[in-house]
Short mmCIF file of C-alpha atoms in Angstrom, two decimals:
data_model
loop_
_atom_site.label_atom_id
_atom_site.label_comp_id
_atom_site.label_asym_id
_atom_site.label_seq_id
_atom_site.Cartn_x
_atom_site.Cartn_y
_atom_site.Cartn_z
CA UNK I 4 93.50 -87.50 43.96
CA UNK I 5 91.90 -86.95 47.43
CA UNK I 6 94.24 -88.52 49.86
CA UNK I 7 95.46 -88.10 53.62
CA UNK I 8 98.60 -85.89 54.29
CA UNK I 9 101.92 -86.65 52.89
CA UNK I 10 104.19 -88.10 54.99
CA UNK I 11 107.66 -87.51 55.34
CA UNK I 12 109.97 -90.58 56.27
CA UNK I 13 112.32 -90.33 59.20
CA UNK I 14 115.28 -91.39 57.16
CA UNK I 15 115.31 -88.70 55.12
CA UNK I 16 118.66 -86.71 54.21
CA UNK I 17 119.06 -82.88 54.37
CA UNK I 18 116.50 -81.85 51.04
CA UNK I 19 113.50 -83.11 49.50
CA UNK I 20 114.59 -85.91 47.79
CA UNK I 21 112.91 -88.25 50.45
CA UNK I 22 110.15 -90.78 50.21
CA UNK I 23 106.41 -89.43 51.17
CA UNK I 24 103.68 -91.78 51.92
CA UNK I 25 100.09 -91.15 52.09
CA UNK I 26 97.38 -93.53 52.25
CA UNK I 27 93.39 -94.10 51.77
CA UNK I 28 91.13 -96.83 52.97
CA UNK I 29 91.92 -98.96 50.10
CA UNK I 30 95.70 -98.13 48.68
CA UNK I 31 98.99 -96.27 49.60
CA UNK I 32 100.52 -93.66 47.61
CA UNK I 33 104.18 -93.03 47.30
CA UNK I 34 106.17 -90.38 45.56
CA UNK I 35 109.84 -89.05 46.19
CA UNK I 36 108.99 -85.54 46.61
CA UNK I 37 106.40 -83.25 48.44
CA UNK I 38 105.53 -81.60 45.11
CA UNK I 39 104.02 -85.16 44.20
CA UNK I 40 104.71 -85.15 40.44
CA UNK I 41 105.14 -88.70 40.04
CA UNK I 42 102.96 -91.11 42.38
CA UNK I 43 102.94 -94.85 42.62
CA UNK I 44 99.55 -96.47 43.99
CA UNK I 45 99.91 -99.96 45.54
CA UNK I 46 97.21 -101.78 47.46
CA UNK I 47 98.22 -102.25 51.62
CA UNK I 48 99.05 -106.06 51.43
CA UNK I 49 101.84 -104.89 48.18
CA UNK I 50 102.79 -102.03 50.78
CA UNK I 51 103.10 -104.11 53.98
CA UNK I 52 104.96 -107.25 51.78
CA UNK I 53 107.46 -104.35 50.26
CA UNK I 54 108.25 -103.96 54.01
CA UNK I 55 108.51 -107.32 55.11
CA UNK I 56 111.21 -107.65 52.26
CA UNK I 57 113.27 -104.48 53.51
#
């Protein structure tokens, strides 16, 4: 899946067990590693409402 960089969010704890983002024009991607084995695709408005709630 062609996608920008992964990046790393600043409230990550000592490890890799942190949340990466990446996005496209049309979705972000999320996964809780750098290896990306698992990756959840939501569209910007699901993103941007996911923050709103938080």
């Amino acid at each position: 899946m062609p996608t920008s960089t992964w990046r790393k969010s600043s409230y990550c704890q000592e490890g890799e067990a942190c949340v990466h983002i990446s996005t496209d024009p049309h979705n972000v991607h999320i996964t809780d590693s750098d290896a990306a084995q698992t990756i959840v695709t939501v569209s910007h408005g699901a993103f941007a409402a996911l923050l709103k709630s938080l």
